[in-house]
């Protein structure tokens, strides 16, 4: 019978967010300062985590509204480096909720790891009377330690999501996330995973795709079609220099005629255009849906940026 080796480590990478935030008063759920406590302190404050061999590393300390491509690059590199270690079985990332879905999608597309990479966050600061961060962190480590788990995952308020599908849908409630039509992947209940969908899968593009100086990454902006869209915003962005535009179209991806004309001008100048929907659920369907129709505008921005980076790679 094969002997079991020592349990592999779980590396907790801290990036800031409300989970590491502090407020002036315990009853404050807004008006606090995100990213005040270090990841070591978050781990040390939770004795229940002692049952796992953990290692903690501070990758950044920011409010995720201020996420930058440079922080993304560092996070991707650190996550990839730890994933490659034989003694590491999983990674947990503590993050802000506001751009969690973007970071989750980026990590999914670049790493799609065979080991679990679990993102978690909190809607209330660590100083709140009923802070949600400690339970979310415990659930994230529980999920990371789950035998057979793989891929980029997120856990919030007991619900487990695929990192490729995550969407923030509420600005205040503790269960602030969903996955559009796809639904949750499972739930952590009393420290036990109940799973009803398969682990996320995908072909990783590789961390090396984002090794260039982030200042040189393609510039991709998002524009929304709305009543009165006349396309002047697109003309202004193109005049500044832009590599790609994601359009959050109305309904099934349609755009205002004025915006449509400006997008045609942009295409004529070599700007890549991707069409999504501004609807908060569902996907663009039909012949014109294209490769981005199933993505949210912020996911499509990442997808287009990575696609443009891939085009810059020298042919092998
Ligand atoms: C942030 O996204 O860093 C602040 C807000 C939050 O975590 O809920």
mmCIF file of C-alpha atoms and ligand atoms in Angstrom:
data_model
loop_
_atom_site.group_PDB
_atom_site.id
_atom_site.type_symbol
_atom_site.label_atom_id
_atom_site.label_comp_id
_atom_site.label_asym_id
_atom_site.label_seq_id
_atom_site.Cartn_x
_atom_site.Cartn_y
_atom_site.Cartn_z
ATOM 1 C CA UNK A 1 0.000 0.000 0.000
ATOM 2 C CA UNK A 2 1.361 3.425 -0.965
ATOM 3 C CA UNK A 3 2.398 5.538 2.017
ATOM 4 C CA UNK A 4 0.859 8.959 2.212
ATOM 5 C CA UNK A 5 3.448 11.755 2.084
ATOM 6 C CA UNK A 6 3.311 14.902 4.183
ATOM 7 C CA UNK A 7 0.356 17.150 3.352
ATOM 8 C CA UNK A 8 1.287 19.634 0.675
ATOM 9 C CA UNK A 9 1.336 23.313 1.546
ATOM 10 C CA UNK A 10 -1.365 25.823 0.761
ATOM 11 C CA UNK A 11 0.088 29.213 -0.149
ATOM 12 C CA UNK A 12 -2.084 32.207 0.747
ATOM 13 C CA UNK A 13 -1.317 35.227 -1.443
ATOM 14 C CA UNK A 14 -2.603 38.541 -0.078
ATOM 15 C CA UNK A 15 -3.532 41.444 -2.341
ATOM 16 C CA UNK A 16 -5.588 43.662 0.011
ATOM 17 C CA UNK A 17 -9.321 44.402 -0.291
ATOM 18 C CA UNK A 18 -12.052 44.723 2.315
ATOM 19 C CA UNK A 19 -11.101 41.346 3.770
ATOM 20 C CA UNK A 20 -7.991 43.197 4.980
ATOM 21 C CA UNK A 21 -9.853 46.431 5.683
ATOM 22 C CA UNK A 22 -10.452 48.300 8.933
ATOM 23 C CA UNK A 23 -13.164 50.781 9.948
ATOM 24 C CA UNK A 24 -13.338 53.414 12.663
ATOM 25 C CA UNK A 25 -16.284 51.678 14.388
ATOM 26 C CA UNK A 26 -17.368 48.016 14.508
ATOM 27 C CA UNK A 27 -20.780 48.931 13.060
ATOM 28 C CA UNK A 28 -19.267 50.513 9.929
ATOM 29 C CA UNK A 29 -19.841 48.501 6.751
ATOM 30 C CA UNK A 30 -19.012 51.383 4.423
ATOM 31 C CA UNK A 31 -16.560 54.254 4.656
ATOM 32 C CA UNK A 32 -13.771 51.961 5.872
ATOM 33 C CA UNK A 33 -10.233 51.654 4.531
ATOM 34 C CA UNK A 34 -9.532 48.545 2.485
ATOM 35 C CA UNK A 35 -6.129 46.819 2.490
ATOM 36 C CA UNK A 36 -4.888 47.681 6.005
ATOM 37 C CA UNK A 37 -4.046 44.261 7.494
ATOM 38 C CA UNK A 38 -1.312 42.035 6.134
ATOM 39 C CA UNK A 39 -2.074 38.535 4.929
ATOM 40 C CA UNK A 40 0.005 37.065 7.801
ATOM 41 C CA UNK A 41 -2.309 38.831 10.262
ATOM 42 C CA UNK A 42 -5.426 37.522 8.489
ATOM 43 C CA UNK A 43 -4.119 33.965 8.706
ATOM 44 C CA UNK A 44 -2.900 34.329 12.300
ATOM 45 C CA UNK A 45 -6.298 35.666 13.399
ATOM 46 C CA UNK A 46 -7.990 32.405 12.429
ATOM 47 C CA UNK A 47 -6.900 29.514 14.703
ATOM 48 C CA UNK A 48 -8.993 27.040 12.664
ATOM 49 C CA UNK A 49 -6.437 27.390 9.858
ATOM 50 C CA UNK A 50 -3.744 25.770 11.992
ATOM 51 C CA UNK A 51 -4.790 22.324 10.854
ATOM 52 C CA UNK A 52 -3.293 22.961 7.400
ATOM 53 C CA UNK A 53 0.356 23.647 6.507
ATOM 54 C CA UNK A 54 0.090 27.230 5.272
ATOM 55 C CA UNK A 55 2.524 29.733 3.879
ATOM 56 C CA UNK A 56 1.510 33.383 3.418
ATOM 57 C CA UNK A 57 2.907 35.991 1.049
ATOM 58 C CA UNK A 58 1.897 39.611 0.489
ATOM 59 C CA UNK A 59 1.784 40.206 -3.268
ATOM 60 C CA UNK A 60 0.115 43.626 -3.071
ATOM 61 C CA UNK A 61 -1.849 45.723 -0.584
ATOM 62 C CA UNK A 62 -4.505 47.626 -2.515
ATOM 63 C CA UNK A 63 -8.180 48.403 -2.789
ATOM 64 C CA UNK A 64 -9.033 46.256 -5.801
ATOM 65 C CA UNK A 65 -10.753 49.219 -7.464
ATOM 66 C CA UNK A 66 -7.155 50.363 -8.015
ATOM 67 C CA UNK A 67 -6.024 47.081 -9.567
ATOM 68 C CA UNK A 68 -3.265 47.630 -12.122
ATOM 69 C CA UNK A 69 -1.785 45.485 -14.842
ATOM 70 C CA UNK A 70 1.517 45.556 -12.919
ATOM 71 C CA UNK A 71 -0.148 43.976 -9.860
ATOM 72 C CA UNK A 72 -1.830 41.422 -12.118
ATOM 73 C CA UNK A 73 1.530 40.561 -13.648
ATOM 74 C CA UNK A 74 3.112 40.053 -10.222
ATOM 75 C CA UNK A 75 0.164 37.963 -9.008
ATOM 76 C CA UNK A 76 0.257 35.747 -12.097
ATOM 77 C CA UNK A 77 4.011 35.271 -11.728
ATOM 78 C CA UNK A 78 3.869 34.470 -8.008
ATOM 79 C CA UNK A 79 0.897 32.120 -8.453
ATOM 80 C CA UNK A 80 2.629 30.326 -11.339
ATOM 81 C CA UNK A 81 5.858 30.003 -9.350
ATOM 82 C CA UNK A 82 4.090 28.493 -6.334
ATOM 83 C CA UNK A 83 1.963 26.219 -8.535
ATOM 84 C CA UNK A 84 5.161 24.778 -9.998
ATOM 85 C CA UNK A 85 6.420 23.754 -6.544
ATOM 86 C CA UNK A 86 6.036 20.057 -5.742
ATOM 87 C CA UNK A 87 5.511 20.797 -2.060
ATOM 88 C CA UNK A 88 2.575 23.119 -2.816
ATOM 89 C CA UNK A 89 -0.861 21.615 -3.334
ATOM 90 C CA UNK A 90 -2.980 24.728 -3.741
ATOM 91 C CA UNK A 91 -3.108 28.512 -3.678
ATOM 92 C CA UNK A 92 -5.568 30.852 -1.990
ATOM 93 C CA UNK A 93 -5.731 34.517 -3.015
ATOM 94 C CA UNK A 94 -7.279 37.147 -0.745
ATOM 95 C CA UNK A 95 -8.589 40.037 -2.845
ATOM 96 C CA UNK A 96 -11.098 42.878 -2.946
ATOM 97 C CA UNK A 97 -14.562 42.044 -4.215
ATOM 98 C CA UNK A 98 -14.765 44.939 -6.657
ATOM 99 C CA UNK A 99 -12.547 43.521 -9.383
ATOM 100 C CA UNK A 100 -12.448 39.924 -8.158
ATOM 101 C CA UNK A 101 -14.205 38.740 -11.308
ATOM 102 C CA UNK A 102 -11.543 40.323 -13.520
ATOM 103 C CA UNK A 103 -8.607 38.819 -11.646
ATOM 104 C CA UNK A 104 -10.364 35.440 -11.531
ATOM 105 C CA UNK A 105 -10.914 35.473 -15.298
ATOM 106 C CA UNK A 106 -7.327 36.537 -15.990
ATOM 107 C CA UNK A 107 -5.910 33.768 -13.774
ATOM 108 C CA UNK A 108 -8.246 31.240 -15.386
ATOM 109 C CA UNK A 109 -7.183 32.141 -18.926
ATOM 110 C CA UNK A 110 -3.465 32.276 -18.150
ATOM 111 C CA UNK A 111 -3.035 29.439 -15.656
ATOM 112 C CA UNK A 112 -6.109 27.128 -15.757
ATOM 113 C CA UNK A 113 -4.137 25.135 -13.171
ATOM 114 C CA UNK A 114 -4.275 21.428 -12.458
ATOM 115 C CA UNK A 115 -4.142 22.357 -8.758
ATOM 116 C CA UNK A 116 -6.808 24.540 -7.146
ATOM 117 C CA UNK A 117 -6.344 28.315 -7.021
ATOM 118 C CA UNK A 118 -9.116 29.710 -4.824
ATOM 119 C CA UNK A 119 -9.918 33.416 -4.637
ATOM 120 C CA UNK A 120 -11.789 34.854 -1.718
ATOM 121 C CA UNK A 121 -12.768 38.272 -0.385
ATOM 122 C CA UNK A 122 -15.157 39.959 2.009
ATOM 123 C CA UNK A 123 -17.955 42.497 1.831
ATOM 124 C CA UNK A 124 -17.342 43.773 5.361
ATOM 125 C CA UNK A 125 -14.085 44.984 6.888
ATOM 126 C CA UNK A 126 -12.208 42.814 9.358
ATOM 127 C CA UNK A 127 -13.320 45.102 12.211
ATOM 128 C CA UNK A 128 -17.072 44.609 11.575
ATOM 129 C CA UNK A 129 -19.306 43.112 14.271
ATOM 130 C CA UNK A 130 -20.039 40.247 11.916
ATOM 131 C CA UNK A 131 -17.107 40.244 9.544
ATOM 132 C CA UNK A 132 -17.499 37.746 6.689
ATOM 133 C CA UNK A 133 -13.786 37.563 5.865
ATOM 134 C CA UNK A 134 -12.712 34.906 8.410
ATOM 135 C CA UNK A 135 -15.410 32.417 7.325
ATOM 136 C CA UNK A 136 -14.673 33.098 3.649
ATOM 137 C CA UNK A 137 -10.949 32.531 4.224
ATOM 138 C CA UNK A 138 -11.635 29.322 6.135
ATOM 139 C CA UNK A 139 -13.944 28.128 3.336
ATOM 140 C CA UNK A 140 -11.320 29.031 0.725
ATOM 141 C CA UNK A 141 -8.619 27.001 2.480
ATOM 142 C CA UNK A 142 -11.084 24.138 2.983
ATOM 143 C CA UNK A 143 -11.813 24.189 -0.753
ATOM 144 C CA UNK A 144 -8.120 24.458 -1.612
ATOM 145 C CA UNK A 145 -7.469 21.312 0.453
ATOM 146 C CA UNK A 146 -10.284 19.355 -1.220
ATOM 147 C CA UNK A 147 -8.872 16.192 -2.854
ATOM 148 C CA UNK A 148 -9.186 16.361 -6.638
ATOM 149 C CA UNK A 149 -10.009 20.062 -6.738
ATOM 150 C CA UNK A 150 -8.530 21.987 -9.662
ATOM 151 C CA UNK A 151 -8.821 25.173 -11.640
ATOM 152 C CA UNK A 152 -9.465 28.784 -10.687
ATOM 153 C CA UNK A 153 -12.290 28.930 -8.163
ATOM 154 C CA UNK A 154 -13.838 31.550 -5.938
ATOM 155 C CA UNK A 155 -15.668 31.155 -2.653
ATOM 156 C CA UNK A 156 -17.859 33.786 -1.006
ATOM 157 C CA UNK A 157 -20.679 33.439 1.517
ATOM 158 C CA UNK A 158 -20.442 29.655 1.352
ATOM 159 C CA UNK A 159 -20.918 29.509 -2.416
ATOM 160 C CA UNK A 160 -18.280 28.125 -4.760
ATOM 161 C CA UNK A 161 -17.874 29.627 -8.232
ATOM 162 C CA UNK A 162 -15.824 28.922 -11.317
ATOM 163 C CA UNK A 163 -13.337 31.769 -11.752
ATOM 164 C CA UNK A 164 -14.236 31.911 -15.447
ATOM 165 C CA UNK A 165 -17.878 32.695 -14.713
ATOM 166 C CA UNK A 166 -17.814 34.910 -11.643
ATOM 167 C CA UNK A 167 -19.765 38.198 -11.627
ATOM 168 C CA UNK A 168 -20.200 40.720 -8.832
ATOM 169 C CA UNK A 169 -23.897 41.472 -8.795
ATOM 170 C CA UNK A 170 -24.527 43.316 -5.532
ATOM 171 C CA UNK A 171 -22.729 46.290 -3.948
ATOM 172 C CA UNK A 172 -23.595 45.492 -0.327
ATOM 173 C CA UNK A 173 -24.959 42.014 0.380
ATOM 174 C CA UNK A 174 -22.648 39.302 1.710
ATOM 175 C CA UNK A 175 -23.675 36.964 -1.127
ATOM 176 C CA UNK A 176 -22.586 39.529 -3.686
ATOM 177 C CA UNK A 177 -21.654 37.158 -6.537
ATOM 178 C CA UNK A 178 -23.259 34.976 -9.151
ATOM 179 C CA UNK A 179 -22.248 33.283 -12.386
ATOM 180 C CA UNK A 180 -24.949 34.424 -14.775
ATOM 181 C CA UNK A 181 -26.866 31.493 -16.262
ATOM 182 C CA UNK A 182 -24.144 29.033 -15.221
ATOM 183 C CA UNK A 183 -24.915 29.086 -11.500
ATOM 184 C CA UNK A 184 -22.709 28.040 -8.626
ATOM 185 C CA UNK A 185 -20.320 25.112 -8.814
ATOM 186 C CA UNK A 186 -21.035 24.037 -5.272
ATOM 187 C CA UNK A 187 -21.201 25.126 -1.665
ATOM 188 C CA UNK A 188 -19.127 24.768 1.479
ATOM 189 C CA UNK A 189 -21.422 23.774 4.299
ATOM 190 C CA UNK A 190 -20.057 23.220 7.818
ATOM 191 C CA UNK A 191 -16.592 22.719 6.355
ATOM 192 C CA UNK A 192 -17.746 20.196 3.746
ATOM 193 C CA UNK A 193 -17.864 20.766 -0.010
ATOM 194 C CA UNK A 194 -21.103 19.846 -1.782
ATOM 195 C CA UNK A 195 -20.405 20.067 -5.505
ATOM 196 C CA UNK A 196 -22.918 19.775 -8.343
ATOM 197 C CA UNK A 197 -20.835 20.794 -11.340
ATOM 198 C CA UNK A 198 -17.457 19.722 -12.682
ATOM 199 C CA UNK A 199 -14.259 21.600 -11.841
ATOM 200 C CA UNK A 200 -13.404 24.409 -14.273
ATOM 201 C CA UNK A 201 -11.312 23.337 -17.254
ATOM 202 C CA UNK A 202 -9.457 25.248 -19.914
ATOM 203 C CA UNK A 203 -6.266 25.421 -21.915
ATOM 204 C CA UNK A 204 -3.912 27.835 -20.172
ATOM 205 C CA UNK A 205 -2.325 30.542 -22.298
ATOM 206 C CA UNK A 206 0.631 30.562 -19.889
ATOM 207 C CA UNK A 207 2.059 33.148 -17.519
ATOM 208 C CA UNK A 208 4.738 34.045 -20.080
ATOM 209 C CA UNK A 209 2.078 35.776 -22.191
ATOM 210 C CA UNK A 210 2.037 38.654 -19.710
ATOM 211 C CA UNK A 211 5.775 38.882 -19.052
ATOM 212 C CA UNK A 212 6.163 42.102 -21.092
ATOM 213 C CA UNK A 213 6.322 45.455 -19.280
ATOM 214 C CA UNK A 214 2.673 46.173 -18.338
ATOM 215 C CA UNK A 215 3.103 49.699 -19.697
ATOM 216 C CA UNK A 216 3.458 48.050 -23.114
ATOM 217 C CA UNK A 217 0.364 45.852 -22.853
ATOM 218 C CA UNK A 218 -2.284 46.585 -25.491
ATOM 219 C CA UNK A 219 -4.654 49.356 -24.496
ATOM 220 C CA UNK A 220 -8.227 48.092 -24.545
ATOM 221 C CA UNK A 221 -11.129 50.296 -23.436
ATOM 222 C CA UNK A 222 -14.810 49.569 -22.824
ATOM 223 C CA UNK A 223 -17.602 51.691 -24.323
ATOM 224 C CA UNK A 224 -21.309 51.273 -23.633
ATOM 225 C CA UNK A 225 -24.128 51.733 -26.108
ATOM 226 C CA UNK A 226 -26.913 53.852 -24.599
ATOM 227 C CA UNK A 227 -29.582 56.310 -25.616
ATOM 228 C CA UNK A 228 -27.848 59.231 -27.275
ATOM 229 C CA UNK A 229 -24.578 57.327 -28.026
ATOM 230 C CA UNK A 230 -23.115 59.356 -30.860
ATOM 231 C CA UNK A 231 -19.694 57.721 -31.035
ATOM 232 C CA UNK A 232 -17.717 60.831 -30.097
ATOM 233 C CA UNK A 233 -16.203 58.974 -27.141
ATOM 234 C CA UNK A 234 -14.878 56.318 -29.529
ATOM 235 C CA UNK A 235 -13.401 58.976 -31.825
ATOM 236 C CA UNK A 236 -11.723 60.640 -28.823
ATOM 237 C CA UNK A 237 -10.254 57.362 -27.553
ATOM 238 C CA UNK A 238 -8.999 56.478 -31.027
ATOM 239 C CA UNK A 239 -7.387 59.901 -31.351
ATOM 240 C CA UNK A 240 -5.447 59.154 -28.141
ATOM 241 C CA UNK A 241 -4.329 55.755 -29.418
ATOM 242 C CA UNK A 242 -6.049 52.503 -28.541
ATOM 243 C CA UNK A 243 -5.516 48.910 -29.641
ATOM 244 C CA UNK A 244 -8.916 47.438 -28.873
ATOM 245 C CA UNK A 245 -12.443 48.407 -27.932
ATOM 246 C CA UNK A 246 -15.018 46.295 -26.138
ATOM 247 C CA UNK A 247 -18.572 47.379 -26.747
ATOM 248 C CA UNK A 248 -21.197 46.694 -24.109
ATOM 249 C CA UNK A 249 -24.059 46.619 -26.581
ATOM 250 C CA UNK A 250 -27.746 46.796 -25.781
ATOM 251 C CA UNK A 251 -29.754 43.558 -25.646
ATOM 252 C CA UNK A 252 -28.285 40.979 -28.000
ATOM 253 C CA UNK A 253 -25.204 43.096 -28.693
ATOM 254 C CA UNK A 254 -26.762 45.798 -30.869
ATOM 255 C CA UNK A 255 -25.287 49.293 -30.812
ATOM 256 C CA UNK A 256 -26.707 52.774 -31.444
ATOM 257 C CA UNK A 257 -26.309 53.793 -35.098
ATOM 258 C CA UNK A 258 -24.057 56.705 -34.121
ATOM 259 C CA UNK A 259 -21.797 54.476 -32.062
ATOM 260 C CA UNK A 260 -21.843 51.844 -34.814
ATOM 261 C CA UNK A 261 -20.530 54.378 -37.339
ATOM 262 C CA UNK A 262 -17.712 55.390 -34.980
ATOM 263 C CA UNK A 263 -16.806 51.742 -34.405
ATOM 264 C CA UNK A 264 -16.562 51.231 -38.170
ATOM 265 C CA UNK A 265 -14.172 54.194 -38.338
ATOM 266 C CA UNK A 266 -12.155 52.623 -35.499
ATOM 267 C CA UNK A 267 -12.006 49.275 -37.295
ATOM 268 C CA UNK A 268 -10.818 51.116 -40.389
ATOM 269 C CA UNK A 269 -7.882 52.443 -38.331
ATOM 270 C CA UNK A 270 -6.929 48.904 -37.266
ATOM 271 C CA UNK A 271 -8.578 48.947 -33.828
ATOM 272 C CA UNK A 272 -9.879 45.506 -32.785
ATOM 273 C CA UNK A 273 -13.558 45.605 -31.739
ATOM 274 C CA UNK A 274 -15.286 43.006 -29.557
ATOM 275 C CA UNK A 275 -19.040 43.038 -28.978
ATOM 276 C CA UNK A 276 -20.708 41.914 -25.743
ATOM 277 C CA UNK A 277 -23.968 42.811 -24.035
ATOM 278 C CA UNK A 278 -24.612 45.279 -21.253
ATOM 279 C CA UNK A 279 -27.332 42.921 -19.926
ATOM 280 C CA UNK A 280 -26.278 41.604 -16.526
ATOM 281 C CA UNK A 281 -27.218 38.015 -17.409
ATOM 282 C CA UNK A 282 -27.227 35.809 -20.491
ATOM 283 C CA UNK A 283 -25.031 35.819 -23.582
ATOM 284 C CA UNK A 284 -25.183 37.294 -27.085
ATOM 285 C CA UNK A 285 -26.772 34.625 -29.281
ATOM 286 C CA UNK A 286 -26.945 34.047 -33.032
ATOM 287 C CA UNK A 287 -24.660 34.222 -36.023
ATOM 288 C CA UNK A 288 -23.122 37.580 -35.110
ATOM 289 C CA UNK A 289 -22.306 36.621 -31.520
ATOM 290 C CA UNK A 290 -18.580 36.156 -32.176
ATOM 291 C CA UNK A 291 -15.974 34.987 -29.700
ATOM 292 C CA UNK A 292 -16.824 37.520 -27.017
ATOM 293 C CA UNK A 293 -20.611 37.183 -26.860
ATOM 294 C CA UNK A 294 -20.563 34.865 -23.863
ATOM 295 C CA UNK A 295 -18.294 37.159 -21.847
ATOM 296 C CA UNK A 296 -19.099 40.145 -19.673
ATOM 297 C CA UNK A 297 -17.567 43.418 -20.893
ATOM 298 C CA UNK A 298 -14.764 43.260 -18.308
ATOM 299 C CA UNK A 299 -13.993 39.636 -19.194
ATOM 300 C CA UNK A 300 -14.038 40.525 -22.898
ATOM 301 C CA UNK A 301 -11.563 43.347 -22.228
ATOM 302 C CA UNK A 302 -9.142 40.819 -20.727
ATOM 303 C CA UNK A 303 -9.776 38.308 -23.528
ATOM 304 C CA UNK A 304 -9.133 40.909 -26.221
ATOM 305 C CA UNK A 305 -6.023 42.211 -24.463
ATOM 306 C CA UNK A 306 -4.595 38.688 -24.153
ATOM 307 C CA UNK A 307 -5.481 37.980 -27.789
ATOM 308 C CA UNK A 308 -3.635 41.109 -28.897
ATOM 309 C CA UNK A 309 -0.640 40.165 -26.730
ATOM 310 C CA UNK A 310 -0.617 36.710 -28.339
ATOM 311 C CA UNK A 311 -0.549 38.319 -31.807
ATOM 312 C CA UNK A 312 2.629 40.164 -30.809
ATOM 313 C CA UNK A 313 4.430 36.916 -30.044
ATOM 314 C CA UNK A 314 7.079 36.001 -32.579
ATOM 315 C CA UNK A 315 5.986 33.021 -34.735
ATOM 316 C CA UNK A 316 7.561 29.765 -33.528
HETATM 317 C C1 LIG B 1 -11.940 46.191 -2.853
HETATM 318 O O1 LIG B 1 -12.460 45.683 -3.853
HETATM 319 O O2 LIG B 1 -10.716 46.128 -2.628
HETATM 320 C C2 LIG B 1 -12.756 46.957 -1.863
HETATM 321 C C3 LIG B 1 -14.147 46.481 -1.786
HETATM 322 C C4 LIG B 1 -14.298 45.060 -1.338
HETATM 323 O O3 LIG B 1 -13.358 44.299 -1.161
HETATM 324 O O4 LIG B 1 -15.485 44.686 -1.136
#
